[in-house]
Amino acid sequence: MRVLLIEDDPLTIKSLKNALSSRGIVCDDVKLGQEGIETAKLYNYSAIILDLMLSDLDGYQVLLRLRAAKVKVPVIILSGLATSDHITKGLNLGADDYLTKPFNIDELVARLYSIVRRTKSNVHNSLKVADLVINFDNKTIECGNARDTLTDKESQILHLLITRRGTVLAKDIVIKHIYPSYTKQDKANPKNVDVFICKLRGKLKKISGREDENFYIETIWGRGYMFKDHKINQPGLKMNFGDEENADEFNIGLNESELEAPYIEQIKEKA
């Protein structure tokens, strides 16, 4: 499991990272809320641990912007704000759990595994994008009547690229995704990514019949790879991701109250 910690207190960061590492959980940390949002949009984390009292944005703003940017990674709020109002607000704005400080590390780990299990059980692991149908459970890709199978690593890379399509992903991001315990000190060979991408392109070209091997996955020289945001209208094919706005488009011209509005409406409907 790899988690993102958004926390600005050095002592909390150090103690949490050491405790999680000793339990086999890789923990990346950022100190600013905006940095946490950008990092969460790029990397495929199992969960996010979020403090509410950050120096640039409060945790509620971070949570709202994560959800507005379509980041569906489960979030645990870890905060010294322990009133019922604080907890209720955090959960209503999209947090999956709320743990107050001081806390027991074993309880935090148990909650992490619990929300990850719940999230995975609710995921329908089949995507339809452009003219492709990808089943990540069976590791198959289809285009029309043509079909091929994927290896584990090919499936992981394709999932990462598709769920962040239109975004350039550097090789180290891909490496960190397919090797969850990877750290900056490790010496994973970036050329492995090139090999996997080459094989993926070959399979996509084969089943689609397209001559352009860069039609789906484009190389952005010096930066990384990007799954192109094609919107191909094909009868009977539902575009799971085609209508989603990206985060920048969603946030242009919106203030915090406007971002919060959809969640407030949901709360009113439930009342």
Tab-separated table of C-alpha atoms in Angstrom:
chain	number	residue	atom	x	y	z
A	1	MET	CA	0.000	0.000	0.000
A	2	ARG	CA	1.205	3.525	-0.813
A	3	VAL	CA	-0.394	6.542	0.881
A	4	LEU	CA	-0.031	10.307	0.619
A	5	LEU	CA	0.323	12.298	3.845
A	6	ILE	CA	-0.672	15.980	3.619
A	7	GLU	CA	0.711	17.398	6.865
A	8	ASP	CA	2.919	20.376	7.753
A	9	ASP	CA	4.170	19.402	11.219
A	10	PRO	CA	7.701	17.890	10.912
A	11	LEU	CA	7.427	15.764	14.052
A	12	THR	CA	4.087	14.284	13.001
A	13	ILE	CA	5.453	13.587	9.518
A	14	LYS	CA	8.538	11.818	10.852
A	15	SER	CA	6.710	9.696	13.422
A	16	LEU	CA	3.922	8.740	11.017
A	17	LYS	CA	6.268	7.806	8.176
A	18	ASN	CA	8.403	5.660	10.479
A	19	ALA	CA	5.369	3.943	12.000
A	20	LEU	CA	3.734	3.242	8.646
A	21	SER	CA	6.997	2.070	7.089
A	22	SER	CA	7.500	-0.448	9.910
A	23	ARG	CA	4.077	-1.866	9.006
A	24	GLY	CA	4.872	-2.221	5.317
A	25	ILE	CA	3.092	0.941	4.129
A	26	VAL	CA	4.962	3.364	1.865
A	27	CYS	CA	4.186	6.976	2.781
A	28	ASP	CA	4.908	10.036	0.625
A	29	ASP	CA	4.484	13.418	2.292
A	30	VAL	CA	3.822	17.006	1.235
A	31	LYS	CA	3.537	20.017	3.513
A	32	LEU	CA	1.253	22.265	1.463
A	33	GLY	CA	-2.367	21.685	0.566
A	34	GLN	CA	-1.996	22.775	-3.056
A	35	GLU	CA	1.025	20.513	-3.477
A	36	GLY	CA	-1.042	17.675	-2.060
A	37	ILE	CA	-3.794	18.286	-4.621
A	38	GLU	CA	-1.352	18.276	-7.550
A	39	THR	CA	0.445	15.171	-6.261
A	40	ALA	CA	-2.810	13.268	-5.737
A	41	LYS	CA	-3.873	14.068	-9.314
A	42	LEU	CA	-0.708	12.481	-10.702
A	43	TYR	CA	-0.018	9.439	-8.540
A	44	ASN	CA	-2.303	6.483	-7.904
A	45	TYR	CA	-2.380	6.296	-4.093
A	46	SER	CA	-4.290	3.743	-2.050
A	47	ALA	CA	-5.368	6.457	0.397
A	48	ILE	CA	-4.700	10.034	1.505
A	49	ILE	CA	-4.124	11.099	5.121
A	50	LEU	CA	-5.117	14.760	5.443
A	51	ASP	CA	-4.489	17.266	8.231
A	52	LEU	CA	-6.963	20.146	8.461
A	53	MET	CA	-4.627	22.880	9.719
A	54	LEU	CA	-2.198	23.561	6.867
A	55	SER	CA	-0.251	26.744	6.169
A	56	ASP	CA	-1.634	27.552	2.705
A	57	LEU	CA	-5.118	25.994	2.593
A	58	ASP	CA	-7.263	24.504	5.299
A	59	GLY	CA	-7.921	20.797	4.946
A	60	TYR	CA	-11.563	21.315	4.034
A	61	GLN	CA	-10.521	23.351	0.977
A	62	VAL	CA	-8.040	20.644	0.014
A	63	LEU	CA	-10.747	17.999	0.314
A	64	LEU	CA	-13.194	20.006	-1.798
A	65	ARG	CA	-10.642	20.608	-4.537
A	66	LEU	CA	-9.607	16.957	-4.585
A	67	ARG	CA	-13.189	15.855	-5.127
A	68	ALA	CA	-13.820	18.638	-7.659
A	69	ALA	CA	-10.765	17.410	-9.596
A	70	LYS	CA	-12.301	13.901	-9.711
A	71	VAL	CA	-9.697	12.445	-7.339
A	72	LYS	CA	-11.611	9.497	-5.907
A	73	VAL	CA	-8.861	8.173	-3.636
A	74	PRO	CA	-10.224	7.536	-0.114
A	75	VAL	CA	-9.312	10.260	2.391
A	76	ILE	CA	-8.798	9.946	6.136
A	77	ILE	CA	-8.771	13.252	7.992
A	78	LEU	CA	-6.271	13.229	10.860
A	79	SER	CA	-6.812	16.309	13.006
A	80	GLY	CA	-6.735	17.801	16.469
A	81	LEU	CA	-10.100	19.416	15.718
A	82	ALA	CA	-12.284	16.962	17.568
A	83	THR	CA	-15.732	18.543	17.873
A	84	SER	CA	-18.777	16.891	16.378
A	85	ASP	CA	-19.205	19.828	13.977
A	86	HIS	CA	-15.677	19.435	12.590
A	87	ILE	CA	-16.075	15.691	12.120
A	88	THR	CA	-19.510	16.014	10.509
A	89	LYS	CA	-18.308	18.712	8.116
A	90	GLY	CA	-15.304	16.649	7.031
A	91	LEU	CA	-17.381	13.563	6.329
A	92	ASN	CA	-20.092	15.545	4.524
A	93	LEU	CA	-17.519	17.187	2.257
A	94	GLY	CA	-16.204	13.859	1.019
A	95	ALA	CA	-13.834	12.375	3.595
A	96	ASP	CA	-14.120	8.617	4.070
A	97	ASP	CA	-13.038	8.618	7.716
A	98	TYR	CA	-12.020	11.019	10.490
A	99	LEU	CA	-9.530	10.248	13.249
A	100	THR	CA	-8.749	12.740	16.001
A	101	LYS	CA	-5.338	13.473	17.505
A	102	PRO	CA	-3.822	12.027	19.614
A	103	PHE	CA	-4.386	8.707	17.893
A	104	ASN	CA	-3.261	5.095	18.037
A	105	ILE	CA	-1.139	4.118	15.035
A	106	ASP	CA	-2.592	0.607	14.904
A	107	GLU	CA	-6.093	2.079	14.747
A	108	LEU	CA	-5.014	4.362	11.884
A	109	VAL	CA	-3.550	1.403	9.974
A	110	ALA	CA	-6.712	-0.639	10.554
A	111	ARG	CA	-8.840	2.244	9.255
A	112	LEU	CA	-6.587	2.609	6.202
A	113	TYR	CA	-6.992	-1.033	5.258
A	114	SER	CA	-10.725	-0.858	5.956
A	115	ILE	CA	-11.429	2.074	3.620
A	116	VAL	CA	-9.188	0.611	0.910
A	117	ARG	CA	-11.149	-2.661	1.084
A	118	ARG	CA	-14.447	-0.779	0.878
A	119	THR	CA	-13.253	1.251	-2.077
A	120	LYS	CA	-12.045	-1.781	-4.007
A	121	SER	CA	-15.286	-3.663	-3.398
A	122	ASN	CA	-17.249	-0.787	-4.984
A	123	VAL	CA	-15.077	-0.482	-8.089
A	124	HIS	CA	-16.341	-1.855	-11.392
A	125	ASN	CA	-13.012	-2.675	-12.960
A	126	SER	CA	-13.996	-2.283	-16.598
A	127	LEU	CA	-13.515	0.931	-18.564
A	128	LYS	CA	-14.829	2.073	-21.924
A	129	VAL	CA	-12.783	4.889	-23.412
A	130	ALA	CA	-12.436	6.055	-27.020
A	131	ASP	CA	-13.161	2.894	-29.058
A	132	LEU	CA	-11.586	0.579	-26.485
A	133	VAL	CA	-13.069	-1.646	-23.796
A	134	ILE	CA	-10.587	-2.602	-21.083
A	135	ASN	CA	-11.333	-5.171	-18.385
A	136	PHE	CA	-8.727	-4.853	-15.661
A	137	ASP	CA	-9.964	-7.899	-13.771
A	138	ASN	CA	-9.510	-10.202	-16.761
A	139	LYS	CA	-6.662	-8.070	-18.154
A	140	THR	CA	-8.166	-7.863	-21.637
A	141	ILE	CA	-8.518	-5.079	-24.206
A	142	GLU	CA	-11.115	-5.050	-26.973
A	143	CYS	CA	-11.766	-2.893	-30.012
A	144	GLY	CA	-14.749	-3.936	-32.089
A	145	ASN	CA	-14.446	-7.711	-32.507
A	146	ALA	CA	-10.686	-7.806	-31.852
A	147	ARG	CA	-9.299	-8.752	-28.467
A	148	ASP	CA	-5.944	-9.203	-26.740
A	149	THR	CA	-4.654	-9.894	-23.243
A	150	LEU	CA	-2.453	-7.750	-21.004
A	151	THR	CA	0.291	-8.648	-18.560
A	152	ASP	CA	0.029	-7.384	-14.973
A	153	LYS	CA	2.420	-4.490	-15.594
A	154	GLU	CA	0.800	-3.562	-18.919
A	155	SER	CA	-2.601	-3.509	-17.222
A	156	GLN	CA	-1.331	-1.296	-14.390
A	157	ILE	CA	0.318	1.176	-16.769
A	158	LEU	CA	-2.718	1.368	-19.052
A	159	HIS	CA	-5.011	1.994	-16.078
A	160	LEU	CA	-2.739	4.792	-14.848
A	161	LEU	CA	-2.568	6.450	-18.269
A	162	ILE	CA	-6.297	6.191	-18.992
A	163	THR	CA	-7.483	7.513	-15.635
A	164	ARG	CA	-5.175	10.507	-16.126
A	165	ARG	CA	-5.595	10.874	-19.844
A	166	GLY	CA	-4.629	14.203	-21.322
A	167	THR	CA	-1.960	14.497	-18.600
A	168	VAL	CA	1.736	13.917	-19.277
A	169	LEU	CA	3.118	11.354	-16.826
A	170	ALA	CA	6.862	11.225	-16.218
A	171	LYS	CA	8.587	7.848	-16.160
A	172	ASP	CA	9.237	8.031	-12.420
A	173	ILE	CA	5.483	8.354	-11.842
A	174	VAL	CA	4.874	5.214	-13.894
A	175	ILE	CA	7.676	3.374	-12.081
A	176	LYS	CA	6.261	4.343	-8.696
A	177	HIS	CA	2.863	3.044	-9.816
A	178	ILE	CA	4.001	-0.389	-11.001
A	179	TYR	CA	6.522	-0.849	-8.186
A	180	PRO	CA	4.570	0.349	-5.094
A	181	SER	CA	7.534	0.108	-2.687
A	182	TYR	CA	9.756	2.177	-4.993
A	183	THR	CA	11.538	5.149	-3.403
A	184	LYS	CA	13.909	7.756	-4.799
A	185	GLN	CA	16.822	5.724	-3.445
A	186	ASP	CA	15.873	2.710	-5.549
A	187	LYS	CA	17.466	2.206	-8.935
A	188	ALA	CA	14.588	1.025	-11.101
A	189	ASN	CA	15.486	1.235	-14.780
A	190	PRO	CA	13.360	3.855	-16.606
A	191	LYS	CA	13.916	1.880	-19.819
A	192	ASN	CA	11.586	-0.778	-18.383
A	193	VAL	CA	8.765	1.740	-18.847
A	194	ASP	CA	9.741	2.216	-22.503
A	195	VAL	CA	9.575	-1.544	-23.041
A	196	PHE	CA	6.112	-1.837	-21.456
A	197	ILE	CA	4.817	1.144	-23.456
A	198	CYS	CA	6.188	-0.337	-26.684
A	199	LYS	CA	4.383	-3.633	-26.039
A	200	LEU	CA	1.170	-1.819	-25.109
A	201	ARG	CA	1.275	0.212	-28.297
A	202	GLY	CA	1.776	-2.941	-30.313
A	203	LYS	CA	-1.308	-4.569	-28.814
A	204	LEU	CA	-3.430	-1.434	-29.241
A	205	LYS	CA	-2.320	-1.109	-32.864
A	206	LYS	CA	-3.087	-4.778	-33.495
A	207	ILE	CA	-6.660	-4.780	-32.159
A	208	SER	CA	-7.618	-1.326	-33.498
A	209	GLY	CA	-6.100	-1.754	-36.951
A	210	ARG	CA	-4.702	1.778	-36.750
A	211	GLU	CA	-1.413	2.471	-38.515
A	212	ASP	CA	-0.441	5.263	-36.131
A	213	GLU	CA	1.077	3.554	-33.090
A	214	ASN	CA	0.926	6.884	-31.221
A	215	PHE	CA	-2.844	7.232	-31.699
A	216	TYR	CA	-3.598	6.267	-28.096
A	217	ILE	CA	-0.311	6.736	-26.216
A	218	GLU	CA	1.840	9.702	-27.179
A	219	THR	CA	5.481	10.239	-26.258
A	220	ILE	CA	6.152	13.776	-25.032
A	221	TRP	CA	9.911	13.934	-25.493
A	222	GLY	CA	11.825	14.872	-22.379
A	223	ARG	CA	8.686	14.689	-20.241
A	224	GLY	CA	6.977	11.302	-20.422
A	225	TYR	CA	3.860	9.646	-21.837
A	226	MET	CA	0.252	10.713	-22.280
A	227	PHE	CA	-2.915	8.810	-23.174
A	228	LYS	CA	-4.638	11.046	-25.715
A	229	ASP	CA	-8.076	12.326	-24.819
A	230	HIS	CA	-9.903	10.992	-27.893
A	231	LYS	CA	-13.686	11.268	-27.901
A	232	ILE	CA	-14.778	8.743	-30.496
A	233	ASN	CA	-18.513	8.299	-30.917
A	234	GLN	CA	-19.193	4.626	-31.432
A	235	PRO	CA	-22.763	3.211	-31.375
A	236	GLY	CA	-23.505	1.319	-28.192
A	237	LEU	CA	-20.286	2.415	-26.507
A	238	LYS	CA	-20.652	4.307	-23.262
A	239	MET	CA	-17.927	6.852	-22.603
A	240	ASN	CA	-17.184	6.420	-18.925
A	241	PHE	CA	-14.666	9.255	-18.855
A	242	GLY	CA	-15.411	11.280	-21.983
A	243	ASP	CA	-17.652	13.864	-20.335
A	244	GLU	CA	-15.536	14.518	-17.256
A	245	GLU	CA	-14.045	17.982	-17.013
A	246	ASN	CA	-10.444	18.225	-15.983
A	247	ALA	CA	-9.542	19.939	-12.740
A	248	ASP	CA	-8.390	23.233	-14.272
A	249	GLU	CA	-11.590	23.637	-16.295
A	250	PHE	CA	-13.681	22.808	-13.256
A	251	ASN	CA	-12.029	25.390	-11.001
A	252	ILE	CA	-11.838	28.370	-13.387
A	253	GLY	CA	-13.980	31.190	-12.020
A	254	LEU	CA	-15.247	29.200	-9.048
A	255	ASN	CA	-14.873	30.400	-5.484
A	256	GLU	CA	-14.891	28.135	-2.441
A	257	SER	CA	-18.617	28.569	-1.766
A	258	GLU	CA	-19.430	27.485	-5.323
A	259	LEU	CA	-17.194	24.444	-5.004
A	260	GLU	CA	-18.934	23.521	-1.767
A	261	ALA	CA	-22.442	23.945	-3.185
A	262	PRO	CA	-22.881	20.443	-4.701
A	263	TYR	CA	-22.012	18.849	-1.376
A	264	ILE	CA	-24.381	21.129	0.515
A	265	GLU	CA	-27.189	20.162	-1.880
A	266	GLN	CA	-26.445	16.486	-1.289
A	267	ILE	CA	-26.657	17.050	2.454
A	268	LYS	CA	-29.989	18.879	2.094
A	269	GLU	CA	-31.410	16.059	-0.012
A	270	LYS	CA	-30.505	13.511	2.654
A	271	ALA	CA	-32.034	15.580	5.450
